């Protein structure tokens, strides 16, 4: 049995980023970008109007008010997309639409609401400040600026930015293909009402969901019987994947064959059993060179083990620069006790209260109690040697929901 930190280190040393592929930006949402994006040009490319109104020289509008308006001569109409032909001189203005390039000579725009058009003259009811209602060239993005950093997930705003920069194709990291095998004679498929003694194979589904959440591709290989030959057959099918996940069959029972197969010629087992709860019976190794996580069978253990070890591996394989969930400090709302020797991950719900996080456990912590995982948005982490948390004490919580970590200015 090895500590969690050692297991993680061993695991991560076995993974490197996969290759890159060039794709259209419409396919790039949720992918990890494989290149730094430097702006090839300014956005906006030229000074343009932020309002519908009149492009003027601000000095020509000095002193204009509702009661003492001024008049300027309209010399041109500039719709969006057209370039002005005339330069603004003293006493002149051009009608301008939002987005149109500011004509030469003008240095501000008066909003249409502060004017009245009268033939080829415009009555100005307010004085302009220099630069008012102008969007300046490069105000959003400067040419040469680093706009999107390599190694992060692409969100919708990134896709819009790439389009604005004229980048129709970009390099992203390949998605890992992850074969998923559930082991157990007690398992039946989802469409079958389980007869006495049988249970539905839910682990394949939670694992597939976790894999997709990491941006990878699940390959569902179904259920293997607790028979060495059956399991060998399944592993053979899985060899075209980048990673294999199995659940169950990795404890000390008579039919727990996963680790035995890892011990066969051509395969390897790097370690078995981690000092954590839930999730102690974890084996990590390779099958004919393909990395394999032999995850525990209990529905919560399998998910918590995935969170600790598989998730960072999948993110590393995708070249992501931030591979760990965010840890925060929260006030524990209740007393928790445990024995020394294992690191514990306790299902909890974290909420914000007066600029602090408050953590409350979600009930029964049995490794088969999936409901308390459903209710959780975080895991309270208790160190190996820690035996008690008092009510009101600060605790470390590993967030399972990234959106929580974005909440503004929390005291942590
Ligand atoms: P095992 O480690 O194979 O002994 O599995 C431990 C327990 O986890 C079993 O007794 C089942 O109750 C449960 N279990 C194993 N595999 C699955 C699965 N695929 N889906 C849901 N529960 C499972
Ligand atoms: Mg089993």
PDB file of C-alpha atoms and ligand atoms in Angstrom, residues 183-186 226 247-250 255-256 297, ligand 2:
ATOM      1  CA  UNK A 183     -16.092  -6.569 -14.075  1.00  0.00           C
ATOM      2  CA  UNK A 184     -18.441  -8.673 -12.006  1.00  0.00           C
ATOM      3  CA  UNK A 185     -20.728 -11.717 -12.277  1.00  0.00           C
ATOM      4  CA  UNK A 186     -23.333  -9.713 -10.383  1.00  0.00           C
ATOM      5  CA  UNK A 226     -15.267 -12.704 -13.139  1.00  0.00           C
ATOM      6  CA  UNK A 247     -13.862  -1.262 -12.351  1.00  0.00           C
ATOM      7  CA  UNK A 248     -14.087  -4.003  -9.745  1.00  0.00           C
ATOM      8  CA  UNK A 249     -12.147  -7.229  -9.488  1.00  0.00           C
ATOM      9  CA  UNK A 250      -9.152  -5.589  -7.876  1.00  0.00           C
ATOM     10  CA  UNK A 255     -12.424 -13.699  -8.339  1.00  0.00           C
ATOM     11  CA  UNK A 256     -10.434 -10.481  -8.420  1.00  0.00           C
ATOM     12  CA  UNK A 297     -15.833  -1.635  -7.830  1.00  0.00           C
TER      13      UNK A 297
HETATM   14 MG1  LIG B   2     -16.263  -7.872  -8.370  1.00  0.00          MG
END
